[in-house]
Amino acid sequence: MNHLAIIFVLLAGTSWASSGITVQSFFQHSTRTPMELTNIRMILSSILIFIVAWRYGNLKKNFRILNRWRGLWIELILYGIVGIMLMQFTYFASIESG
């Protein structure tokens, strides 16, 4: 069995649990809503992804690929809104209500 895979699984579970505890504490000591936290998290992660892509020189290449196949823009936007944003929002909303 690959020991690195086991370490990554344990790290992922620990990170998921600690983020839940951190968000719960954040909601107890703040007046922010789950939607505000979701928006902030999505904006910051988008900026980070753009910086990494720009740093490694893949940003222009990635935009060229997206512009070549226009349907990818629609898929990317739907995945971002329906897949990621709603998942993050429901995660934060469930922590707030719990």
mmCIF file of N, CA, C and O in Angstrom:
data_model
loop_
_atom_site.group_PDB
_atom_site.id
_atom_site.type_symbol
_atom_site.label_atom_id
_atom_site.label_comp_id
_atom_site.label_asym_id
_atom_site.label_seq_id
_atom_site.Cartn_x
_atom_site.Cartn_y
_atom_site.Cartn_z
ATOM 1 N N MET A 1 0.838 -1.181 0.000
ATOM 2 C CA MET A 1 0.000 0.000 0.000
ATOM 3 C C MET A 1 0.887 1.249 0.000
ATOM 4 O O MET A 1 1.912 1.286 0.657
ATOM 5 N N ASN A 2 0.434 2.258 -0.705
ATOM 6 C CA ASN A 2 1.199 3.492 -0.826
ATOM 7 C C ASN A 2 1.017 4.349 0.430
ATOM 8 O O ASN A 2 -0.083 4.805 0.737
ATOM 9 N N HIS A 3 2.091 4.585 1.148
ATOM 10 C CA HIS A 3 2.024 5.350 2.393
ATOM 11 C C HIS A 3 1.714 6.817 2.156
ATOM 12 O O HIS A 3 1.065 7.454 2.991
ATOM 13 N N LEU A 4 2.147 7.342 1.031
ATOM 14 C CA LEU A 4 1.860 8.735 0.713
ATOM 15 C C LEU A 4 0.351 8.949 0.530
ATOM 16 O O LEU A 4 -0.194 9.971 0.968
ATOM 17 N N ALA A 5 -0.326 7.992 -0.067
ATOM 18 C CA ALA A 5 -1.776 8.089 -0.251
ATOM 19 C C ALA A 5 -2.483 8.105 1.105
ATOM 20 O O ALA A 5 -3.438 8.873 1.305
ATOM 21 N N ILE A 6 -2.036 7.289 2.023
ATOM 22 C CA ILE A 6 -2.632 7.258 3.361
ATOM 23 C C ILE A 6 -2.417 8.594 4.069
ATOM 24 O O ILE A 6 -3.326 9.124 4.710
ATOM 25 N N ILE A 7 -1.238 9.160 3.937
ATOM 26 C CA ILE A 7 -0.950 10.459 4.541
ATOM 27 C C ILE A 7 -1.865 11.533 3.952
ATOM 28 O O ILE A 7 -2.421 12.353 4.684
ATOM 29 N N PHE A 8 -2.060 11.512 2.627
ATOM 30 C CA PHE A 8 -2.936 12.502 1.996
ATOM 31 C C PHE A 8 -4.385 12.344 2.446
ATOM 32 O O PHE A 8 -5.096 13.328 2.649
ATOM 33 N N VAL A 9 -4.858 11.116 2.606
ATOM 34 C CA VAL A 9 -6.225 10.885 3.075
ATOM 35 C C VAL A 9 -6.386 11.403 4.500
ATOM 36 O O VAL A 9 -7.381 12.071 4.826
ATOM 37 N N LEU A 10 -5.428 11.123 5.349
ATOM 38 C CA LEU A 10 -5.488 11.618 6.722
ATOM 39 C C LEU A 10 -5.410 13.137 6.772
ATOM 40 O O LEU A 10 -6.128 13.784 7.542
ATOM 41 N N LEU A 11 -4.571 13.716 5.943
ATOM 42 C CA LEU A 11 -4.447 15.167 5.876
ATOM 43 C C LEU A 11 -5.747 15.809 5.374
ATOM 44 O O LEU A 11 -6.189 16.831 5.905
ATOM 45 N N ALA A 12 -6.374 15.209 4.378
ATOM 46 C CA ALA A 12 -7.632 15.745 3.842
ATOM 47 C C ALA A 12 -8.734 15.698 4.896
ATOM 48 O O ALA A 12 -9.478 16.671 5.074
ATOM 49 N N GLY A 13 -8.849 14.591 5.597
ATOM 50 C CA GLY A 13 -9.867 14.475 6.644
ATOM 51 C C GLY A 13 -9.639 15.453 7.784
ATOM 52 O O GLY A 13 -10.578 16.083 8.291
ATOM 53 N N THR A 14 -8.394 15.604 8.173
ATOM 54 C CA THR A 14 -8.049 16.547 9.238
ATOM 55 C C THR A 14 -8.332 17.979 8.801
ATOM 56 O O THR A 14 -8.877 18.782 9.576
ATOM 57 N N SER A 15 -7.996 18.310 7.570
ATOM 58 C CA SER A 15 -8.255 19.661 7.057
ATOM 59 C C SER A 15 -9.746 19.946 6.982
ATOM 60 O O SER A 15 -10.199 21.049 7.324
ATOM 61 N N TRP A 16 -10.525 18.968 6.533
ATOM 62 C CA TRP A 16 -11.982 19.141 6.423
ATOM 63 C C TRP A 16 -12.584 19.371 7.806
ATOM 64 O O TRP A 16 -13.381 20.284 8.012
ATOM 65 N N ALA A 17 -12.183 18.574 8.785
ATOM 66 C CA ALA A 17 -12.716 18.717 10.143
ATOM 67 C C ALA A 17 -12.294 20.036 10.773
ATOM 68 O O ALA A 17 -13.117 20.726 11.388
ATOM 69 N N SER A 18 -11.045 20.407 10.618
ATOM 70 C CA SER A 18 -10.578 21.659 11.226
ATOM 71 C C SER A 18 -11.218 22.875 10.562
ATOM 72 O O SER A 18 -11.475 23.880 11.226
ATOM 73 N N SER A 19 -11.503 22.796 9.270
ATOM 74 C CA SER A 19 -12.172 23.933 8.627
ATOM 75 C C SER A 19 -13.598 24.072 9.146
ATOM 76 O O SER A 19 -14.083 25.190 9.322
ATOM 77 N N GLY A 20 -14.266 22.974 9.409
ATOM 78 C CA GLY A 20 -15.617 23.033 9.975
ATOM 79 C C GLY A 20 -15.636 23.665 11.357
ATOM 80 O O GLY A 20 -16.482 24.501 11.666
ATOM 81 N N ILE A 21 -14.672 23.288 12.184
ATOM 82 C CA ILE A 21 -14.573 23.859 13.530
ATOM 83 C C ILE A 21 -14.242 25.346 13.454
ATOM 84 O O ILE A 21 -14.811 26.165 14.178
ATOM 85 N N THR A 22 -13.344 25.710 12.550
ATOM 86 C CA THR A 22 -12.956 27.111 12.388
ATOM 87 C C THR A 22 -14.129 27.955 11.911
ATOM 88 O O THR A 22 -14.369 29.052 12.420
ATOM 89 N N VAL A 23 -14.887 27.445 10.947
ATOM 90 C CA VAL A 23 -16.039 28.186 10.415
ATOM 91 C C VAL A 23 -17.120 28.315 11.485
ATOM 92 O O VAL A 23 -17.754 29.364 11.610
ATOM 93 N N GLN A 24 -17.317 27.282 12.277
ATOM 94 C CA GLN A 24 -18.305 27.352 13.353
ATOM 95 C C GLN A 24 -17.927 28.444 14.357
ATOM 96 O O GLN A 24 -18.770 29.239 14.765
ATOM 97 N N SER A 25 -16.677 28.505 14.721
ATOM 98 C CA SER A 25 -16.210 29.552 15.627
ATOM 99 C C SER A 25 -16.356 30.928 14.984
ATOM 100 O O SER A 25 -16.745 31.898 15.642
ATOM 101 N N PHE A 26 -16.073 31.013 13.689
ATOM 102 C CA PHE A 26 -16.215 32.279 12.964
ATOM 103 C C PHE A 26 -17.657 32.768 13.022
ATOM 104 O O PHE A 26 -17.914 33.946 13.289
ATOM 105 N N PHE A 27 -18.623 31.887 12.778
ATOM 106 C CA PHE A 27 -20.029 32.284 12.794
ATOM 107 C C PHE A 27 -20.502 32.663 14.195
ATOM 108 O O PHE A 27 -21.366 33.519 14.352
ATOM 109 N N GLN A 28 -19.938 32.047 15.217
ATOM 110 C CA GLN A 28 -20.336 32.386 16.582
ATOM 111 C C GLN A 28 -19.847 33.770 16.991
ATOM 112 O O GLN A 28 -20.476 34.426 17.812
ATOM 113 N N HIS A 29 -18.729 34.211 16.420
ATOM 114 C CA HIS A 29 -18.139 35.483 16.811
ATOM 115 C C HIS A 29 -18.275 36.562 15.738
ATOM 116 O O HIS A 29 -17.607 37.593 15.811
ATOM 117 N N SER A 30 -19.106 36.342 14.746
ATOM 118 C CA SER A 30 -19.228 37.285 13.643
ATOM 119 C C SER A 30 -20.690 37.419 13.226
ATOM 120 O O SER A 30 -21.518 36.562 13.519
ATOM 121 N N THR A 31 -20.988 38.502 12.545
ATOM 122 C CA THR A 31 -22.340 38.708 12.020
ATOM 123 C C THR A 31 -22.407 38.367 10.525
ATOM 124 O O THR A 31 -23.419 38.617 9.887
ATOM 125 N N ARG A 32 -21.364 37.815 9.979
ATOM 126 C CA ARG A 32 -21.315 37.464 8.555
ATOM 127 C C ARG A 32 -22.234 36.281 8.272
ATOM 128 O O ARG A 32 -22.471 35.425 9.116
ATOM 129 N N THR A 33 -22.720 36.240 7.027
ATOM 130 C CA THR A 33 -23.603 35.147 6.601
ATOM 131 C C THR A 33 -22.808 34.111 5.807
ATOM 132 O O THR A 33 -21.702 34.408 5.327
ATOM 133 N N PRO A 34 -23.367 32.919 5.639
ATOM 134 C CA PRO A 34 -22.682 31.915 4.818
ATOM 135 C C PRO A 34 -22.436 32.379 3.383
ATOM 136 O O PRO A 34 -21.413 32.040 2.794
ATOM 137 N N MET A 35 -23.353 33.177 2.819
ATOM 138 C CA MET A 35 -23.161 33.662 1.455
ATOM 139 C C MET A 35 -21.980 34.623 1.374
ATOM 140 O O MET A 35 -21.199 34.569 0.423
ATOM 141 N N GLU A 36 -21.827 35.485 2.367
ATOM 142 C CA GLU A 36 -20.681 36.396 2.373
ATOM 143 C C GLU A 36 -19.371 35.622 2.473
ATOM 144 O O GLU A 36 -18.411 35.917 1.753
ATOM 145 N N LEU A 37 -19.332 34.636 3.343
ATOM 146 C CA LEU A 37 -18.133 33.826 3.490
ATOM 147 C C LEU A 37 -17.841 33.045 2.215
ATOM 148 O O LEU A 37 -16.689 32.928 1.798
ATOM 149 N N THR A 38 -18.876 32.533 1.572
ATOM 150 C CA THR A 38 -18.699 31.814 0.302
ATOM 151 C C THR A 38 -18.125 32.746 -0.754
ATOM 152 O O THR A 38 -17.190 32.370 -1.476
ATOM 153 N N ASN A 39 -18.670 33.951 -0.861
ATOM 154 C CA ASN A 39 -18.173 34.913 -1.851
ATOM 155 C C ASN A 39 -16.713 35.264 -1.609
ATOM 156 O O ASN A 39 -15.911 35.292 -2.550
ATOM 157 N N ILE A 40 -16.369 35.524 -0.361
ATOM 158 C CA ILE A 40 -14.980 35.865 -0.038
ATOM 159 C C ILE A 40 -14.058 34.704 -0.379
ATOM 160 O O ILE A 40 -12.998 34.884 -0.990
ATOM 161 N N ARG A 41 -14.455 33.500 -0.021
ATOM 162 C CA ARG A 41 -13.624 32.321 -0.288
ATOM 163 C C ARG A 41 -13.458 32.079 -1.786
ATOM 164 O O ARG A 41 -12.363 31.760 -2.251
ATOM 165 N N MET A 42 -14.525 32.250 -2.544
ATOM 166 C CA MET A 42 -14.458 32.033 -3.989
ATOM 167 C C MET A 42 -13.582 33.100 -4.661
ATOM 168 O O MET A 42 -12.801 32.784 -5.558
ATOM 169 N N ILE A 43 -13.695 34.343 -4.235
ATOM 170 C CA ILE A 43 -12.890 35.412 -4.830
ATOM 171 C C ILE A 43 -11.412 35.199 -4.523
ATOM 172 O O ILE A 43 -10.561 35.290 -5.415
ATOM 173 N N LEU A 44 -11.098 34.906 -3.265
ATOM 174 C CA LEU A 44 -9.696 34.705 -2.894
ATOM 175 C C LEU A 44 -9.080 33.494 -3.593
ATOM 176 O O LEU A 44 -7.933 33.546 -4.044
ATOM 177 N N SER A 45 -9.840 32.414 -3.709
ATOM 178 C CA SER A 45 -9.299 31.236 -4.393
ATOM 179 C C SER A 45 -9.129 31.503 -5.890
ATOM 180 O O SER A 45 -8.169 31.025 -6.497
ATOM 181 N N SER A 46 -10.023 32.276 -6.481
ATOM 182 C CA SER A 46 -9.882 32.628 -7.899
ATOM 183 C C SER A 46 -8.633 33.468 -8.140
ATOM 184 O O SER A 46 -7.895 33.242 -9.101
ATOM 185 N N ILE A 47 -8.405 34.425 -7.257
ATOM 186 C CA ILE A 47 -7.200 35.253 -7.378
ATOM 187 C C ILE A 47 -5.956 34.390 -7.257
ATOM 188 O O ILE A 47 -5.004 34.536 -8.033
ATOM 189 N N LEU A 48 -5.954 33.471 -6.308
ATOM 190 C CA LEU A 48 -4.812 32.578 -6.122
ATOM 191 C C LEU A 48 -4.565 31.709 -7.355
ATOM 192 O O LEU A 48 -3.427 31.552 -7.805
ATOM 193 N N ILE A 49 -5.625 31.176 -7.947
ATOM 194 C CA ILE A 49 -5.488 30.348 -9.146
ATOM 195 C C ILE A 49 -4.929 31.173 -10.306
ATOM 196 O O ILE A 49 -4.059 30.707 -11.053
ATOM 197 N N PHE A 50 -5.424 32.410 -10.472
ATOM 198 C CA PHE A 50 -4.908 33.271 -11.535
ATOM 199 C C PHE A 50 -3.428 33.589 -11.328
ATOM 200 O O PHE A 50 -2.647 33.584 -12.275
ATOM 201 N N ILE A 51 -3.037 33.851 -10.087
ATOM 202 C CA ILE A 51 -1.627 34.143 -9.806
ATOM 203 C C ILE A 51 -0.748 32.942 -10.120
ATOM 204 O O ILE A 51 0.312 33.082 -10.742
ATOM 205 N N VAL A 52 -1.178 31.754 -9.710
ATOM 206 C CA VAL A 52 -0.392 30.549 -9.983
ATOM 207 C C VAL A 52 -0.299 30.295 -11.481
ATOM 208 O O VAL A 52 0.780 29.984 -12.010
ATOM 209 N N ALA A 53 -1.424 30.432 -12.191
ATOM 210 C CA ALA A 53 -1.405 30.218 -13.639
ATOM 211 C C ALA A 53 -0.525 31.252 -14.333
ATOM 212 O O ALA A 53 0.223 30.921 -15.265
ATOM 213 N N TRP A 54 -0.585 32.495 -13.896
ATOM 214 C CA TRP A 54 0.257 33.542 -14.475
ATOM 215 C C TRP A 54 1.727 33.277 -14.166
ATOM 216 O O TRP A 54 2.589 33.421 -15.029
ATOM 217 N N ARG A 55 2.008 32.870 -12.939
ATOM 218 C CA ARG A 55 3.396 32.630 -12.516
ATOM 219 C C ARG A 55 4.051 31.518 -13.328
ATOM 220 O O ARG A 55 5.221 31.592 -13.672
ATOM 221 N N TYR A 56 3.301 30.472 -13.629
ATOM 222 C CA TYR A 56 3.858 29.354 -14.389
ATOM 223 C C TYR A 56 3.693 29.526 -15.902
ATOM 224 O O TYR A 56 4.011 28.620 -16.664
ATOM 225 N N GLY A 57 3.182 30.660 -16.331
ATOM 226 C CA GLY A 57 3.089 30.968 -17.743
ATOM 227 C C GLY A 57 1.973 30.255 -18.477
ATOM 228 O O GLY A 57 2.000 30.176 -19.707
ATOM 229 N N ASN A 58 0.987 29.757 -17.768
ATOM 230 C CA ASN A 58 -0.101 29.019 -18.402
ATOM 231 C C ASN A 58 -1.360 29.841 -18.608
ATOM 232 O O ASN A 58 -2.309 29.366 -19.226
ATOM 233 N N LEU A 59 -1.381 31.065 -18.120
ATOM 234 C CA LEU A 59 -2.607 31.858 -18.174
ATOM 235 C C LEU A 59 -3.034 32.156 -19.610
ATOM 236 O O LEU A 59 -4.182 31.909 -19.987
ATOM 237 N N LYS A 60 -2.119 32.653 -20.445
ATOM 238 C CA LYS A 60 -2.464 32.956 -21.839
ATOM 239 C C LYS A 60 -2.845 31.691 -22.592
ATOM 240 O O LYS A 60 -3.797 31.689 -23.371
ATOM 241 N N LYS A 61 -2.092 30.623 -22.357
ATOM 242 C CA LYS A 61 -2.386 29.356 -23.030
ATOM 243 C C LYS A 61 -3.778 28.846 -22.641
ATOM 244 O O LYS A 61 -4.551 28.413 -23.505
ATOM 245 N N ASN A 62 -4.129 28.959 -21.369
ATOM 246 C CA ASN A 62 -5.437 28.489 -20.915
ATOM 247 C C ASN A 62 -6.568 29.317 -21.498
ATOM 248 O O ASN A 62 -7.610 28.776 -21.881
ATOM 249 N N PHE A 63 -6.365 30.643 -21.597
ATOM 250 C CA PHE A 63 -7.400 31.474 -22.203
ATOM 251 C C PHE A 63 -7.545 31.177 -23.696
ATOM 252 O O PHE A 63 -8.650 31.212 -24.234
ATOM 253 N N ARG A 64 -6.432 30.884 -24.365
ATOM 254 C CA ARG A 64 -6.521 30.509 -25.783
ATOM 255 C C ARG A 64 -7.325 29.234 -25.956
ATOM 256 O O ARG A 64 -8.131 29.111 -26.879
ATOM 257 N N ILE A 65 -7.115 28.267 -25.089
ATOM 258 C CA ILE A 65 -7.866 27.007 -25.161
ATOM 259 C C ILE A 65 -9.351 27.263 -24.917
ATOM 260 O O ILE A 65 -10.205 26.743 -25.631
ATOM 261 N N LEU A 66 -9.658 28.088 -23.909
ATOM 262 C CA LEU A 66 -11.062 28.403 -23.627
ATOM 263 C C LEU A 66 -11.713 29.142 -24.786
ATOM 264 O O LEU A 66 -12.880 28.905 -25.109
ATOM 265 N N ASN A 67 -10.987 30.043 -25.421
ATOM 266 C CA ASN A 67 -11.552 30.793 -26.548
ATOM 267 C C ASN A 67 -11.706 29.933 -27.797
ATOM 268 O O ASN A 67 -12.555 30.203 -28.634
ATOM 269 N N ARG A 68 -10.882 28.910 -27.925
ATOM 270 C CA ARG A 68 -10.981 28.020 -29.084
ATOM 271 C C ARG A 68 -12.267 27.198 -29.029
ATOM 272 O O ARG A 68 -12.922 26.979 -30.029
ATOM 273 N N TRP A 69 -12.624 26.734 -27.847
ATOM 274 C CA TRP A 69 -13.855 25.966 -27.659
ATOM 275 C C TRP A 69 -14.765 26.752 -26.726
ATOM 276 O O TRP A 69 -14.677 26.646 -25.505
ATOM 277 N N ARG A 70 -15.659 27.540 -27.316
ATOM 278 C CA ARG A 70 -16.534 28.440 -26.548
ATOM 279 C C ARG A 70 -17.417 27.697 -25.556
ATOM 280 O O ARG A 70 -17.785 28.230 -24.524
ATOM 281 N N GLY A 71 -17.759 26.455 -25.826
ATOM 282 C CA GLY A 71 -18.590 25.682 -24.911
ATOM 283 C C GLY A 71 -17.918 25.441 -23.568
ATOM 284 O O GLY A 71 -18.589 25.218 -22.560
ATOM 285 N N LEU A 72 -16.590 25.495 -23.550
ATOM 286 C CA LEU A 72 -15.873 25.314 -22.287
ATOM 287 C C LEU A 72 -16.156 26.447 -21.316
ATOM 288 O O LEU A 72 -16.173 26.236 -20.102
ATOM 289 N N TRP A 73 -16.378 27.662 -21.836
ATOM 290 C CA TRP A 73 -16.719 28.782 -20.950
ATOM 291 C C TRP A 73 -18.008 28.491 -20.197
ATOM 292 O O TRP A 73 -18.098 28.715 -18.991
ATOM 293 N N ILE A 74 -19.014 27.998 -20.922
ATOM 294 C CA ILE A 74 -20.308 27.687 -20.298
ATOM 295 C C ILE A 74 -20.146 26.586 -19.260
ATOM 296 O O ILE A 74 -20.661 26.674 -18.142
ATOM 297 N N GLU A 75 -19.403 25.540 -19.621
ATOM 298 C CA GLU A 75 -19.174 24.447 -18.674
ATOM 299 C C GLU A 75 -18.417 24.935 -17.439
ATOM 300 O O GLU A 75 -18.747 24.542 -16.318
ATOM 301 N N LEU A 76 -17.428 25.783 -17.637
ATOM 302 C CA LEU A 76 -16.639 26.302 -16.526
ATOM 303 C C LEU A 76 -17.488 27.170 -15.605
ATOM 304 O O LEU A 76 -17.409 27.049 -14.372
ATOM 305 N N ILE A 77 -18.320 28.015 -16.177
ATOM 306 C CA ILE A 77 -19.186 28.875 -15.371
ATOM 307 C C ILE A 77 -20.220 28.047 -14.616
ATOM 308 O O ILE A 77 -20.447 28.256 -13.415
ATOM 309 N N LEU A 78 -20.834 27.086 -15.287
ATOM 310 C CA LEU A 78 -21.813 26.222 -14.610
ATOM 311 C C LEU A 78 -21.163 25.410 -13.495
ATOM 312 O O LEU A 78 -21.719 25.273 -12.406
ATOM 313 N N TYR A 79 -19.984 24.884 -13.745
ATOM 314 C CA TYR A 79 -19.284 24.123 -12.720
ATOM 315 C C TYR A 79 -18.933 25.019 -11.537
ATOM 316 O O TYR A 79 -19.088 24.619 -10.375
ATOM 317 N N GLY A 80 -18.495 26.234 -11.819
ATOM 318 C CA GLY A 80 -18.137 27.151 -10.744
ATOM 319 C C GLY A 80 -19.325 27.544 -9.892
ATOM 320 O O GLY A 80 -19.235 27.583 -8.665
ATOM 321 N N ILE A 81 -20.457 27.826 -10.534
ATOM 322 C CA ILE A 81 -21.640 28.276 -9.795
ATOM 323 C C ILE A 81 -22.386 27.099 -9.177
ATOM 324 O O ILE A 81 -22.646 27.076 -7.980
ATOM 325 N N VAL A 82 -22.746 26.128 -10.000
ATOM 326 C CA VAL A 82 -23.565 25.014 -9.515
ATOM 327 C C VAL A 82 -22.730 24.028 -8.708
ATOM 328 O O VAL A 82 -23.133 23.572 -7.635
ATOM 329 N N GLY A 83 -21.549 23.722 -9.194
ATOM 330 C CA GLY A 83 -20.745 22.706 -8.536
ATOM 331 C C GLY A 83 -20.030 23.192 -7.301
ATOM 332 O O GLY A 83 -20.208 22.651 -6.208
ATOM 333 N N ILE A 84 -19.250 24.226 -7.446
ATOM 334 C CA ILE A 84 -18.384 24.639 -6.345
ATOM 335 C C ILE A 84 -19.081 25.621 -5.401
ATOM 336 O O ILE A 84 -19.097 25.422 -4.187
ATOM 337 N N MET A 85 -19.673 26.675 -5.952
ATOM 338 C CA MET A 85 -20.245 27.702 -5.088
ATOM 339 C C MET A 85 -21.401 27.169 -4.252
ATOM 340 O O MET A 85 -21.469 27.433 -3.051
ATOM 341 N N LEU A 86 -22.306 26.411 -4.855
ATOM 342 C CA LEU A 86 -23.423 25.881 -4.083
ATOM 343 C C LEU A 86 -22.962 24.858 -3.050
ATOM 344 O O LEU A 86 -23.515 24.780 -1.949
ATOM 345 N N MET A 87 -21.933 24.092 -3.371
ATOM 346 C CA MET A 87 -21.402 23.137 -2.405
ATOM 347 C C MET A 87 -20.798 23.880 -1.219
ATOM 348 O O MET A 87 -21.039 23.533 -0.059
ATOM 349 N N GLN A 88 -20.023 24.936 -1.483
ATOM 350 C CA GLN A 88 -19.431 25.722 -0.404
ATOM 351 C C GLN A 88 -20.520 26.402 0.432
ATOM 352 O O GLN A 88 -20.448 26.406 1.663
ATOM 353 N N PHE A 89 -21.522 26.965 -0.236
ATOM 354 C CA PHE A 89 -22.592 27.652 0.488
ATOM 355 C C PHE A 89 -23.355 26.690 1.386
ATOM 356 O O PHE A 89 -23.621 27.002 2.549
ATOM 357 N N THR A 90 -23.724 25.527 0.861
ATOM 358 C CA THR A 90 -24.474 24.581 1.695
ATOM 359 C C THR A 90 -23.623 24.056 2.847
ATOM 360 O O THR A 90 -24.133 23.811 3.941
ATOM 361 N N TYR A 91 -22.326 23.913 2.638
ATOM 362 C CA TYR A 91 -21.426 23.503 3.713
ATOM 363 C C TYR A 91 -21.415 24.549 4.819
ATOM 364 O O TYR A 91 -21.587 24.226 6.000
ATOM 365 N N PHE A 92 -21.250 25.824 4.435
ATOM 366 C CA PHE A 92 -21.216 26.887 5.441
ATOM 367 C C PHE A 92 -22.580 27.094 6.097
ATOM 368 O O PHE A 92 -22.659 27.346 7.298
ATOM 369 N N ALA A 93 -23.664 26.989 5.322
ATOM 370 C CA ALA A 93 -24.991 27.157 5.871
ATOM 371 C C ALA A 93 -25.325 26.049 6.873
ATOM 372 O O ALA A 93 -25.956 26.302 7.916
ATOM 373 N N SER A 94 -24.904 24.828 6.580
ATOM 374 C CA SER A 94 -25.173 23.729 7.510
ATOM 375 C C SER A 94 -24.360 23.892 8.802
ATOM 376 O O SER A 94 -24.850 23.567 9.886
ATOM 377 N N ILE A 95 -23.163 24.414 8.688
ATOM 378 C CA ILE A 95 -22.364 24.656 9.894
ATOM 379 C C ILE A 95 -22.995 25.765 10.718
ATOM 380 O O ILE A 95 -23.088 25.660 11.947
ATOM 381 N N GLU A 96 -23.476 26.827 10.047
ATOM 382 C CA GLU A 96 -24.101 27.926 10.777
ATOM 383 C C GLU A 96 -25.367 27.465 11.499
ATOM 384 O O GLU A 96 -25.605 27.822 12.645
ATOM 385 N N SER A 97 -26.176 26.654 10.828
ATOM 386 C CA SER A 97 -27.432 26.216 11.456
ATOM 387 C C SER A 97 -27.200 25.113 12.495
ATOM 388 O O SER A 97 -28.033 24.896 13.360
ATOM 389 N N GLY A 98 -26.069 24.434 12.419
ATOM 390 C CA GLY A 98 -25.762 23.368 13.389
ATOM 391 C C GLY A 98 -25.164 23.957 14.592
ATOM 392 O O GLY A 98 -25.183 23.715 15.697
#
